[in-house]
Coordinates of C-alpha atoms (C1' of nucleotides) in Angstrom, one line a residue:
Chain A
X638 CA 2.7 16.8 26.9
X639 CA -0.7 17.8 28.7
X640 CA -1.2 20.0 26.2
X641 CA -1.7 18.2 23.2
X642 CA -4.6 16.4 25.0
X643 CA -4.9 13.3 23.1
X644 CA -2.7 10.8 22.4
X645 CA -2.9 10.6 18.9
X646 CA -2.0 13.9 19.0
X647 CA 1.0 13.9 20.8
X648 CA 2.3 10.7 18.7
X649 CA 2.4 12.9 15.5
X650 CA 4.1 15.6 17.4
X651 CA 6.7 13.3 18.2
X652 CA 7.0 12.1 14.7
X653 CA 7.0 15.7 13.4
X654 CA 10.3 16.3 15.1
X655 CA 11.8 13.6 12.9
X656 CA 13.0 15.5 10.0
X657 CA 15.7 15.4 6.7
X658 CA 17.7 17.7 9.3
X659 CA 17.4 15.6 12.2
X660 CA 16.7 12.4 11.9
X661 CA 17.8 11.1 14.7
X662 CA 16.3 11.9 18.3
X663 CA 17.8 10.4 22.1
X664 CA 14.8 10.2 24.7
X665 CA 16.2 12.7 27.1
X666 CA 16.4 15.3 24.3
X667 CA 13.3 14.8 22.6
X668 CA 12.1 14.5 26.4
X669 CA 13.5 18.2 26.9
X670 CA 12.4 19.7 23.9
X671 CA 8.7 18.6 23.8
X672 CA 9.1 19.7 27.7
X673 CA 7.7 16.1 28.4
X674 CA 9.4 13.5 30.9
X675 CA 11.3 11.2 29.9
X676 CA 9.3 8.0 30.6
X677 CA 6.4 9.3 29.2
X678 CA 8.5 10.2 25.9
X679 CA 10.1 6.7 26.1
X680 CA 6.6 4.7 26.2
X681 CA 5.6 6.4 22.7
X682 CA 8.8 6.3 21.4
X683 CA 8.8 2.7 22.6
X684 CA 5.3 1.6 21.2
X685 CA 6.0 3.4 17.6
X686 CA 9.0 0.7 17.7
X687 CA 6.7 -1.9 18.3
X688 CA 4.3 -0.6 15.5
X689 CA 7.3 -0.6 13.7
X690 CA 7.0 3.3 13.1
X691 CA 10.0 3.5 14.4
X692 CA 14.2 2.0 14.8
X693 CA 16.4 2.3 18.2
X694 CA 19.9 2.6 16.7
X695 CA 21.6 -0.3 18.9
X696 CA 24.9 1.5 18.7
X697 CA 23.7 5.5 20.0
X698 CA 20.3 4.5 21.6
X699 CA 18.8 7.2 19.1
X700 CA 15.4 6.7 17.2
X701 CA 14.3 7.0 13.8
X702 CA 11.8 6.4 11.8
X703 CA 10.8 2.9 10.6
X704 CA 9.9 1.5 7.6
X705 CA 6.1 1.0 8.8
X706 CA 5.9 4.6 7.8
X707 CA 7.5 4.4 4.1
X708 CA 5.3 1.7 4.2
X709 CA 2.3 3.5 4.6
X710 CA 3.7 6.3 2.9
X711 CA 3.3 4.1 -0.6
X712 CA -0.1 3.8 0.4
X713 CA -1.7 7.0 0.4
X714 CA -3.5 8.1 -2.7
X715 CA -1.1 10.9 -3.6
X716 CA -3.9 12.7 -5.7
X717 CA -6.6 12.7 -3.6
X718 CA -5.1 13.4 -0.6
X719 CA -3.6 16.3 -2.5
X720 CA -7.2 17.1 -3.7
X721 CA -8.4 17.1 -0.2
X722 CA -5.8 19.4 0.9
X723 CA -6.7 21.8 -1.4
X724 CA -9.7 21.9 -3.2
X725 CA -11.7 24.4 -0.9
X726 CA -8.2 26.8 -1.4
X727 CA -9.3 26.8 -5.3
X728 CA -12.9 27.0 -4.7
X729 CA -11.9 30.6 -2.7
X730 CA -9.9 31.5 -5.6
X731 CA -12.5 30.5 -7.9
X732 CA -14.9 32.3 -5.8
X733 CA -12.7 35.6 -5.8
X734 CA -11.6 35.3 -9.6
X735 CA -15.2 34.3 -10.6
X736 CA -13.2 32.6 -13.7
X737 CA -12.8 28.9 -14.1
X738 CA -9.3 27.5 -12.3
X739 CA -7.1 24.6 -12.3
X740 CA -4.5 22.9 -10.5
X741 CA -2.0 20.7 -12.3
X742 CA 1.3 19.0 -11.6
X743 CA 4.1 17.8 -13.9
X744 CA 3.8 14.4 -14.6
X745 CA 5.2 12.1 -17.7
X746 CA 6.7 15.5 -18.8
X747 CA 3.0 17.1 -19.9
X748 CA 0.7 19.0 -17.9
X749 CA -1.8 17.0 -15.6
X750 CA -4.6 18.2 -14.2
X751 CA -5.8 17.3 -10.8
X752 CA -8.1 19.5 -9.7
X753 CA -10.8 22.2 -11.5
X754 CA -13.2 24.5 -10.2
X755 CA -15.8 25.9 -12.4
X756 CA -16.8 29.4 -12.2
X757 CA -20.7 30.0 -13.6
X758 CA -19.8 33.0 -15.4
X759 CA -16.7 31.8 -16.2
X760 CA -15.9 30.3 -20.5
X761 CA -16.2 26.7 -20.7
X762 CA -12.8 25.6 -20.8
X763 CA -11.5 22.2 -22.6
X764 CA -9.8 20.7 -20.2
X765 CA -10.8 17.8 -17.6
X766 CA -9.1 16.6 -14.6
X767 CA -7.0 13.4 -15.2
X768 CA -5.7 14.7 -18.9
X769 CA -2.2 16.4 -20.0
X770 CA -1.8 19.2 -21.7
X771 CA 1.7 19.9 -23.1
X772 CA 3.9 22.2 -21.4
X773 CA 5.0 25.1 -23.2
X774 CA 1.9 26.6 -24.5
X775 CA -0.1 26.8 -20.8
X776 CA 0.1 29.2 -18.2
X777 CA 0.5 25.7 -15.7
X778 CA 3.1 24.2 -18.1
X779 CA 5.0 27.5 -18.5
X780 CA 5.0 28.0 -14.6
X781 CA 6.0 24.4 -14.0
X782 CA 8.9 25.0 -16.3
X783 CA 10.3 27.6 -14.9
X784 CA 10.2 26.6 -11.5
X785 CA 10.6 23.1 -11.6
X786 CA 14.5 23.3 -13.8
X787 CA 17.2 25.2 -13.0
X788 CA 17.5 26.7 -16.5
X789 CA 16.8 25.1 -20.2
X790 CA 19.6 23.7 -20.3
X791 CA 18.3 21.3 -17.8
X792 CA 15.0 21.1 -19.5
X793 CA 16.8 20.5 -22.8
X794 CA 19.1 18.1 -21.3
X795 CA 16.5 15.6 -19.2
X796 CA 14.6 15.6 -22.7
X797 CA 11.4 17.5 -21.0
X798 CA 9.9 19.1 -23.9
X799 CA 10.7 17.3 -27.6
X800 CA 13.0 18.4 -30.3
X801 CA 10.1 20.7 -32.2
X802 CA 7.7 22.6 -29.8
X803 CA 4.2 22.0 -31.6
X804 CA 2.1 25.0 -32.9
X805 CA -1.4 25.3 -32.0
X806 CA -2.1 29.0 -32.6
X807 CA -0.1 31.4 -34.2
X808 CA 0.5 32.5 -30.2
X809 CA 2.1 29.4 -29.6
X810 CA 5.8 29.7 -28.8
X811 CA 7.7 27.3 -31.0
X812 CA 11.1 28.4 -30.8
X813 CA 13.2 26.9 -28.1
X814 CA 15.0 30.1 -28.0
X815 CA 11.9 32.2 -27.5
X816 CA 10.5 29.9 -24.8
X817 CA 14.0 30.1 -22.6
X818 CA 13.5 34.1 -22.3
X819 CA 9.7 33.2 -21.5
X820 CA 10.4 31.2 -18.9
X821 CA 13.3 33.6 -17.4
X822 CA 10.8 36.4 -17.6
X823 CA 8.3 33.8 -15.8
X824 CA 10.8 33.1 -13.3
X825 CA 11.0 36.7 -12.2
X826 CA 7.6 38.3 -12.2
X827 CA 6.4 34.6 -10.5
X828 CA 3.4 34.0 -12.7
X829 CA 2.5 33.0 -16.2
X830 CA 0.5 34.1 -18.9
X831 CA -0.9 31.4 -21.8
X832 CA -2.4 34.6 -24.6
X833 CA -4.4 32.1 -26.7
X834 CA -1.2 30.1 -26.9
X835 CA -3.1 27.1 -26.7
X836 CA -6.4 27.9 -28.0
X837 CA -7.9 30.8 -29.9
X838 CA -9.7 33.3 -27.3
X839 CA -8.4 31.8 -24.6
X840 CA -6.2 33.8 -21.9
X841 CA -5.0 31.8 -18.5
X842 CA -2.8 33.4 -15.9
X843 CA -0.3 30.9 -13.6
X844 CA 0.9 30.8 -10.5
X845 CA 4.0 28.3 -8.5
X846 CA 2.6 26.4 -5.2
X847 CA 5.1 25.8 -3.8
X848 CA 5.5 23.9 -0.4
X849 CA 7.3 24.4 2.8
X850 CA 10.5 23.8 1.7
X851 CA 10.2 26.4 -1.1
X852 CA 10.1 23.2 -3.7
X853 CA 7.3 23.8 -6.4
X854 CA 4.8 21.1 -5.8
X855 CA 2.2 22.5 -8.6
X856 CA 0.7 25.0 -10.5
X857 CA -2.7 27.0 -10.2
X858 CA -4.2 28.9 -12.7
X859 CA -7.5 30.8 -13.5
X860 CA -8.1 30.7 -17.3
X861 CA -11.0 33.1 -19.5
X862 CA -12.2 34.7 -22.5
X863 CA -9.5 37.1 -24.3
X864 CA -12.4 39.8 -24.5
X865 CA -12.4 39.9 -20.8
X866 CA -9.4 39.2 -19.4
X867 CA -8.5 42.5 -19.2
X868 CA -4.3 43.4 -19.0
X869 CA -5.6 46.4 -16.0
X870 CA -6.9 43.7 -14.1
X871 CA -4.2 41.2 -14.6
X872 CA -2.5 42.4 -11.2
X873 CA -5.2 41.6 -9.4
X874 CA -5.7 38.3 -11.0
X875 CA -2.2 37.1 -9.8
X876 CA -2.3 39.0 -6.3
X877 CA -5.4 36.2 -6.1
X878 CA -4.0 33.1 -7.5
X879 CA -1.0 34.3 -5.3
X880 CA -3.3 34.2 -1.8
X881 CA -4.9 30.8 -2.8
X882 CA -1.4 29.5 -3.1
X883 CA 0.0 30.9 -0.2
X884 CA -2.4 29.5 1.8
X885 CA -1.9 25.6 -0.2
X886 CA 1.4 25.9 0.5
X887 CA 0.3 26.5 4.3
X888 CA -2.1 23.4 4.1
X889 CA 0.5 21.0 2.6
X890 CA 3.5 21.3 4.4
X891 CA 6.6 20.0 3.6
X892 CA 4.4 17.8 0.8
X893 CA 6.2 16.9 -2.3
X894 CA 5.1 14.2 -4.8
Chain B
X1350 CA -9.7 -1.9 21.7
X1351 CA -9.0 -2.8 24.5
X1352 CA -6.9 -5.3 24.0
X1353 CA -4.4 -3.2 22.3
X1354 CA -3.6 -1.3 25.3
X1355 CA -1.7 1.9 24.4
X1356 CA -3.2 4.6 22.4
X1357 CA 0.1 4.4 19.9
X1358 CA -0.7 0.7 19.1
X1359 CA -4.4 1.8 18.2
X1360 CA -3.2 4.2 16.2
X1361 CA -1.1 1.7 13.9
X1362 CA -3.6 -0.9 14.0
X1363 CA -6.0 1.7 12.7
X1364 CA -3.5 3.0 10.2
X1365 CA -2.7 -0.5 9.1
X1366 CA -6.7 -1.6 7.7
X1367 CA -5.7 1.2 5.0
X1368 CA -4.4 -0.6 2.3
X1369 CA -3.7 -0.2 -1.5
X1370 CA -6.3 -3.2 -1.8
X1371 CA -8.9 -1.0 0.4
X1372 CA -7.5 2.6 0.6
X1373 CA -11.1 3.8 2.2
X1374 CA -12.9 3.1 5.2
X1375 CA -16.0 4.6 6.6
X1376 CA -16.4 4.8 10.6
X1377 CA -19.4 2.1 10.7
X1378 CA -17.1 -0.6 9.2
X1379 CA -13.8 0.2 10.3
X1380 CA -15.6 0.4 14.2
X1381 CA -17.1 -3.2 12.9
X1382 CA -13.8 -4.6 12.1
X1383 CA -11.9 -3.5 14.6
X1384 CA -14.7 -4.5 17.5
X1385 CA -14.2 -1.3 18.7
X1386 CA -17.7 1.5 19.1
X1387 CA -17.9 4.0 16.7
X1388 CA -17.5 7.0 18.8
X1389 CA -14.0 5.5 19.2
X1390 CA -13.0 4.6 15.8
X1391 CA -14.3 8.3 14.9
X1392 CA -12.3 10.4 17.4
X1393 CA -9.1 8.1 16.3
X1394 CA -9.8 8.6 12.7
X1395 CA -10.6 12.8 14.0
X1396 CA -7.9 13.4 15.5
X1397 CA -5.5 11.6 12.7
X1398 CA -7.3 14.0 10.7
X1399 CA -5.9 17.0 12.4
X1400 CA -2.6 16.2 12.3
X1401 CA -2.8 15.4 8.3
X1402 CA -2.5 12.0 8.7
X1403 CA -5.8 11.0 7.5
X1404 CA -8.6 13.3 5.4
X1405 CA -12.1 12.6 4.9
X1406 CA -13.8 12.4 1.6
X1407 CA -16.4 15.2 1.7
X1408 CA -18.8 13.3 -0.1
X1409 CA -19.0 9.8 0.6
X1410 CA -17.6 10.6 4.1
X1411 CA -14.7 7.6 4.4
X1412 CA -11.6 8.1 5.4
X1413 CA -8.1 7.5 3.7
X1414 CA -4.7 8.1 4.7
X1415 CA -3.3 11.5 4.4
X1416 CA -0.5 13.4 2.6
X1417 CA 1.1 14.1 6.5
X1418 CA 2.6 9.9 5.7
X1419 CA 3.6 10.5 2.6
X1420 CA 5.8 13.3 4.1
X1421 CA 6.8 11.3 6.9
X1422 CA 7.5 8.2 4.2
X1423 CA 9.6 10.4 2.6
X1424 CA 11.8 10.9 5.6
X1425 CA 12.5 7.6 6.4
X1426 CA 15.9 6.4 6.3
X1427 CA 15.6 3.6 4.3
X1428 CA 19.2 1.7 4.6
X1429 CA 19.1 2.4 7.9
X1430 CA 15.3 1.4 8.8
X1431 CA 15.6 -1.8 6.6
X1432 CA 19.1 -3.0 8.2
X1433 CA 17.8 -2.1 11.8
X1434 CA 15.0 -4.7 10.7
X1435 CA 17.1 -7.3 9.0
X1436 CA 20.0 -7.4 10.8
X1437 CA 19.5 -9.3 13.8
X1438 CA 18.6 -12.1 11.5
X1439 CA 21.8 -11.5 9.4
X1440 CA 23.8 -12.2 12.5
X1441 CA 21.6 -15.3 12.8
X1442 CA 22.1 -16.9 9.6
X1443 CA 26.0 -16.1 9.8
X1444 CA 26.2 -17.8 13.0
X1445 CA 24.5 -20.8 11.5
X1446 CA 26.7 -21.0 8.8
X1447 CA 29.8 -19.6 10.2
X1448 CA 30.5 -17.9 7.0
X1449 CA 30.7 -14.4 5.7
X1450 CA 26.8 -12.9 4.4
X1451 CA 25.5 -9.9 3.1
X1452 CA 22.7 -8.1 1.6
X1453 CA 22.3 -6.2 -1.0
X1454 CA 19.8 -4.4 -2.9
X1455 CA 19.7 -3.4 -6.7
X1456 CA 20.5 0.0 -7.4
X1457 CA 22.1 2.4 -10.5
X1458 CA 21.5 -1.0 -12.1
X1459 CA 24.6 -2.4 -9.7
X1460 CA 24.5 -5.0 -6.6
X1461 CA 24.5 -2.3 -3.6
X1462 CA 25.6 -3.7 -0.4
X1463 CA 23.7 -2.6 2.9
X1464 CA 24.8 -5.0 5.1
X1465 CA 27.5 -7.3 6.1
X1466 CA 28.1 -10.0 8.8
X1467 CA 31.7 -11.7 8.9
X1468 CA 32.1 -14.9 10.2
X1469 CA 35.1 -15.2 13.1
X1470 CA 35.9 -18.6 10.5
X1471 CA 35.3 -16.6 7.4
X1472 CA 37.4 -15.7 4.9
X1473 CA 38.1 -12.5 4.2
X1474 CA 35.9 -11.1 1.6
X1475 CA 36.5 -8.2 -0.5
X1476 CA 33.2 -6.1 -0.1
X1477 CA 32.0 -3.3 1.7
X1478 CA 29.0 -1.6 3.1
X1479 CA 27.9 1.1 0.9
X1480 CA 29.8 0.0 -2.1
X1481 CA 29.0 -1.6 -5.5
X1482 CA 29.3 -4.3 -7.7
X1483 CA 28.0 -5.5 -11.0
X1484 CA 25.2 -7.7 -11.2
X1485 CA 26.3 -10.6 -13.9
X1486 CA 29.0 -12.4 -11.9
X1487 CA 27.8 -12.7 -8.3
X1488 CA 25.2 -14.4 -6.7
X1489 CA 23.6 -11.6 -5.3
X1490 CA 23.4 -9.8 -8.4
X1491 CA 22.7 -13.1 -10.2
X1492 CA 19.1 -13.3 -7.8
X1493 CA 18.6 -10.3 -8.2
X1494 CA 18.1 -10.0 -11.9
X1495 CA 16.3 -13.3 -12.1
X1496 CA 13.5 -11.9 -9.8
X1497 CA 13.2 -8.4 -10.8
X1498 CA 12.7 -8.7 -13.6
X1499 CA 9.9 -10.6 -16.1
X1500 CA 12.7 -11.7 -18.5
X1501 CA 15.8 -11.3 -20.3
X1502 CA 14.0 -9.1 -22.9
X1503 CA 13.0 -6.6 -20.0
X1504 CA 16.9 -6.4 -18.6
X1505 CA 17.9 -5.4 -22.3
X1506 CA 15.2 -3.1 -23.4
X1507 CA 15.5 -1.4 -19.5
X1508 CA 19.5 -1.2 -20.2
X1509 CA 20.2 -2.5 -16.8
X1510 CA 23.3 -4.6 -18.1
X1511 CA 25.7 -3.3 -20.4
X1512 CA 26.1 -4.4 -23.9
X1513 CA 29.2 -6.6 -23.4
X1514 CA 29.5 -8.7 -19.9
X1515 CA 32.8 -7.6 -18.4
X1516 CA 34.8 -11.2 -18.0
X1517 CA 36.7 -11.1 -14.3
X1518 CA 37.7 -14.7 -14.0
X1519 CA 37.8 -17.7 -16.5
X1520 CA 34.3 -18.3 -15.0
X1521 CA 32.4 -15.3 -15.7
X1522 CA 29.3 -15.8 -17.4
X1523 CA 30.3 -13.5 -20.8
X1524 CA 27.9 -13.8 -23.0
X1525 CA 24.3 -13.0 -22.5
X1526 CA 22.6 -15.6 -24.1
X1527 CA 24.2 -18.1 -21.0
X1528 CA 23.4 -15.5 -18.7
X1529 CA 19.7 -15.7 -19.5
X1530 CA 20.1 -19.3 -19.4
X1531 CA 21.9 -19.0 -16.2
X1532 CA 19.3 -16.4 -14.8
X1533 CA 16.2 -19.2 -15.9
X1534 CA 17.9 -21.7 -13.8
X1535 CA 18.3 -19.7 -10.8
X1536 CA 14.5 -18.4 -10.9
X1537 CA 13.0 -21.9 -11.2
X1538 CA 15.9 -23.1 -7.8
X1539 CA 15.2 -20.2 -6.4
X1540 CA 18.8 -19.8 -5.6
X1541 CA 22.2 -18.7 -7.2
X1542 CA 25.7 -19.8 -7.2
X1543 CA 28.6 -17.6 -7.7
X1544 CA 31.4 -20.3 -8.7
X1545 CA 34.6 -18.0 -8.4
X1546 CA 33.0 -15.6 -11.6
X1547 CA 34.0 -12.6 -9.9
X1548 CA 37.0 -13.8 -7.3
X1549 CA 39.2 -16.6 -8.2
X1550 CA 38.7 -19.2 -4.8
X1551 CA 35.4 -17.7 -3.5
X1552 CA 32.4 -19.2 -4.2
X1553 CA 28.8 -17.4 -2.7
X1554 CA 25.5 -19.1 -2.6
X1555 CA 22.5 -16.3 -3.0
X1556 CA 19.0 -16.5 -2.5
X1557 CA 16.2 -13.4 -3.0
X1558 CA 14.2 -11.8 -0.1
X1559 CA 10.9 -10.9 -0.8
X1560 CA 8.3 -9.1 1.2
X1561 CA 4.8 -9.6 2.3
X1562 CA 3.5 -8.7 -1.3
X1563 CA 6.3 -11.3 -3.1
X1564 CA 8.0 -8.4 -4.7
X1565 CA 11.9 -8.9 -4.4
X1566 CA 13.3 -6.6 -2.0
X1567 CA 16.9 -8.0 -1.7
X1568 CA 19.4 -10.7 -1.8
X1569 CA 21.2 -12.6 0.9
X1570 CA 24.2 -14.6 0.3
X1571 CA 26.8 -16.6 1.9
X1572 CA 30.4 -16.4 0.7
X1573 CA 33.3 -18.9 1.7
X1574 CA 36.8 -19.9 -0.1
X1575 CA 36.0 -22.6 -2.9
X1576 CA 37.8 -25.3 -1.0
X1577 CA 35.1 -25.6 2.1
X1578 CA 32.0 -24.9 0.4
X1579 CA 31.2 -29.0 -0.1
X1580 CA 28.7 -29.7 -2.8
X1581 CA 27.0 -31.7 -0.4
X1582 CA 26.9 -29.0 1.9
X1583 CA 25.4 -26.3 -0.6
X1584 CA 21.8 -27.4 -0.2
X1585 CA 22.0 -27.0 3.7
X1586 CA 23.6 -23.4 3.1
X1587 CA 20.4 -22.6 0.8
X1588 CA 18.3 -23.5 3.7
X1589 CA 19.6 -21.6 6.1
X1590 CA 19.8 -19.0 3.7
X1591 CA 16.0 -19.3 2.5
X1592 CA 15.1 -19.6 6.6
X1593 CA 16.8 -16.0 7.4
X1594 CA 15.0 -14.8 4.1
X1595 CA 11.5 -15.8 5.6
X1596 CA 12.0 -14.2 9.2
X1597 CA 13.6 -11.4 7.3
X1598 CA 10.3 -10.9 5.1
X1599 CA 8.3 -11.5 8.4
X1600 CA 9.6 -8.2 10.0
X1601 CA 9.7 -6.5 6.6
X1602 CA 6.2 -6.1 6.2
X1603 CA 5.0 -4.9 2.4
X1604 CA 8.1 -2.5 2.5
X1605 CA 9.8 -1.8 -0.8
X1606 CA 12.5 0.5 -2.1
Chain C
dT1457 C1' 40.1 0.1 39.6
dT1458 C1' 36.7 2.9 41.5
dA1459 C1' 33.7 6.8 41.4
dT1460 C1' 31.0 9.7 38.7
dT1461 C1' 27.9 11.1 35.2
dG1462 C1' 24.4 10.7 31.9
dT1463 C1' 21.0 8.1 29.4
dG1464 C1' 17.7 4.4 28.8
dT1465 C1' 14.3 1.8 31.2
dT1466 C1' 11.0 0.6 34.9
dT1467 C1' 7.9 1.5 38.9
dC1468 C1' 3.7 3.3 41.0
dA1469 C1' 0.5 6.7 43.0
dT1470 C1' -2.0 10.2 40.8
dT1471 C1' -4.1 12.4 36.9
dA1472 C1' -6.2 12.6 32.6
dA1473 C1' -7.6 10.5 28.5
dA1474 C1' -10.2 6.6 26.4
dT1475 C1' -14.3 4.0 26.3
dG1476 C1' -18.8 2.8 24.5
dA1477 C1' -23.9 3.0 25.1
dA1478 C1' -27.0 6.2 24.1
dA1479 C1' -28.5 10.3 22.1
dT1480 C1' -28.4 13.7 18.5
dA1481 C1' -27.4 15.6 13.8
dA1482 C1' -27.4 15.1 9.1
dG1483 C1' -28.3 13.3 4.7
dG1484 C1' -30.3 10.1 1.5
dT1485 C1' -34.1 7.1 0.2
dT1486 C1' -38.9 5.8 0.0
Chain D
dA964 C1' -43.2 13.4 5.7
dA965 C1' -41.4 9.3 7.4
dC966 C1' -37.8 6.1 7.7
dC967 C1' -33.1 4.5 7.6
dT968 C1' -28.2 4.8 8.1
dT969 C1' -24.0 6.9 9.2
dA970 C1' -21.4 10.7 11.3
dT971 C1' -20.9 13.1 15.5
dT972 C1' -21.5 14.3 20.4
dT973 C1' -22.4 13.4 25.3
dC974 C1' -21.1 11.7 29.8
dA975 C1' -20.6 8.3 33.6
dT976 C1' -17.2 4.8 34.0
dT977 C1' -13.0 2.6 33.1
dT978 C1' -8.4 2.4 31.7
dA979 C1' -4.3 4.4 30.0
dA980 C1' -1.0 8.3 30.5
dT981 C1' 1.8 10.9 33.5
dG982 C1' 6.1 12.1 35.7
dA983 C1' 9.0 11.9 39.8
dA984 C1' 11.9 8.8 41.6
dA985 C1' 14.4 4.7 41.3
dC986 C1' 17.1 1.4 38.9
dA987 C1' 20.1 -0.5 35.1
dC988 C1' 23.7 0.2 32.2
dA989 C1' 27.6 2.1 29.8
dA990 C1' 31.0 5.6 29.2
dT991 C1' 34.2 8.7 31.1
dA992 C1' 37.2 10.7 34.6
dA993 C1' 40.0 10.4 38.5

DNA sequence: TTATTGTGTTTCATTAAATGAAATAAGGTT
DNA sequence: AACCTTATTTCATTTAATGAAACACAATAA
């Protein structure tokens, strides 16, 4: 393992190769595939037990992880770790877009924003982090709706949005029926647009992050004026929002609140 | 540090001054409280940082644990973690009281069994690893809804027992209004007694295991045929039982489902 | 039953990382 | 501008990590 220098390093390689797939690793094969020996792999593997980090399975000798690390899994601070992870991705994008952005997650069935970037040219937009939004008449509600579900039926069926979809503008979809052809159309172009569904001269466009495993983690969207959000330069809008969450997804891993 | 030897240990004990009560550190203090230099502490906390498992507020500059554990949380293998954990001191209290135990935890609103010890002298009790029972008319299930749970009001309004209590034996607690009186006893004994209200001729003493926050985790029980477990012996039983359930929530830690 | 094989665990001489005092860089306050 | 505090880097010294080899143990084959 020389060439992971220090040993903090090398402990989180060896906890990396503990995955959903394979959860379960002998020394001499962990030994082989980290191209380490086997004593040296048996020390960590042995001090993580200690630490509790990690189990020996009495029966097949194998190791897994241990409950110090759900422990300490309950303990980080989901948000702003998230935050951290990805904030100077959205300042790029806000940079690029010059337009104001936002991340936001699905959370108590609404909208909730985590993370916003003002642009200086871009329209002051109501919206702060911490608050929700409903879903259906955003560009990061529509987005998480159509990622997030397998159809509406599912979205219907776990009660996501209510009975009666509430009107805000005479843009807003309020039939359940409209919305479900919204969303499929969402689903295959991969972005959303919000055309002052939500407020009067306001235009967002929506992107998926999604994370290693392909699971939509949260939204990102860059939101301004309907006089100059222009439909030519739409494309290039999304190819941005696109890149920013490409490289998210690239900075949060297998990450999935 | 230097008198936690390996660099794995110094990475846990560093990981463990995280805390929901104190989720940030800075380098000066964590350096102080550790008795370690700073130059240390920082090249811990920088490499951490690297691999994900920390991040560093860019403003006030402290540290706090990062989404790369909240991954690795997620991966844990909880049954499996926890009983590696708890079961040597399963086999302990089974030895003690030469009769069959278990443990179980409360899930899909049912007693869920993760472990089992049978006593050579046991009798022969119908449960199983990995299966289920209802919570009204055992003693596991008994402890666990009188520590989970605030009150009676809060197991009705959350659903978690049916509207009628299904009647097994001529001793099962039926109606709900004994059941919360049944459920008050146990939480101010701090044990429960299963007097044949699922089994005719097997009575089970139960008692709760908590963790290192007091938040109920589990139950532990000890089952025998109604003609050996001795009145006079029951209070000895919820000793032992209690004693397992404190070594248990020693190598526990703050771990919670 | 004995021999063989493979994995977990320990040993120890050598190598490389960790250590911490001191210095430097950076930012906030006076 | 000066001062203060913390983060970050440097480097001689100290200590842990390394891995080949050996040993312990258990399962399998002969």
């Amino acid at each position: 393992m020389k060439s992971l220098k220090s040993s903090v390093n090398k402990t989180f390689a060896i906890l990396e190769h503990f995955t959903i797939e394979k959860p379960e690793w002998s020394v001499t094969e962990l030994a082989k595939t980290m191209d380490s020996s086997k004593s040296t792999v048996y020390r960590f593997l042995s001090d993580m037990e200690k630490s509790g980090a990690m189990y020996q399975d009495p029966d097949s000798g194998k190791y897994g992880l241990g409950l110090k690390l759900f422990e300490l899994g309950n303990r980080v601070r989901i948000q702003s770790a998230f935050v951290d992870r990805t904030h100077p991705e959205l300042v790029k994008v806000a940079e690029n877009i010059t337009e104001t952005v936002h991340i936001a997650i699905l959370r108590n069935k609404q909208v909730y924003y985590v993370d916003k970037v003002k642009s200086p040219q871009g329209l002051t937009i109501n919206s702060s982090i911490g608050s929700s939004k409903p879903l259906h008449c955003s560009s990061l509600g529509k987005v998480l709706l159509a990622f997030s579900f397998s159809g509406y039926q599912e979205i219907r069926s776990k009660n996501i949005l209510g009975p009666d979809l509430e009107r805000f503008t005479d843009n807003t979809i309020a039939d359940h029926f409209d919305l479900e052809n919204e969303l499929i159309k969402i689903r295959a172009q991969g972005y959303a647009i919000d055309r002052e569904e939500y407020e009067i001269g306001l235009i967002c466009v929506g992107v998926p992050i999604f994370n290693q495993r392909n699971e939509i983690v949260a939204s990102l969207s860059a939101a301004g004026p309907a006089n100059r959000f222009k439909i030519n330069e739409l494309k290039n809008y999304v190819e941005i929002l696109k890149s920013g969450a490409d490289r998210i997804r690239g900075k949060i891993g297998e990450f999935k609140p």
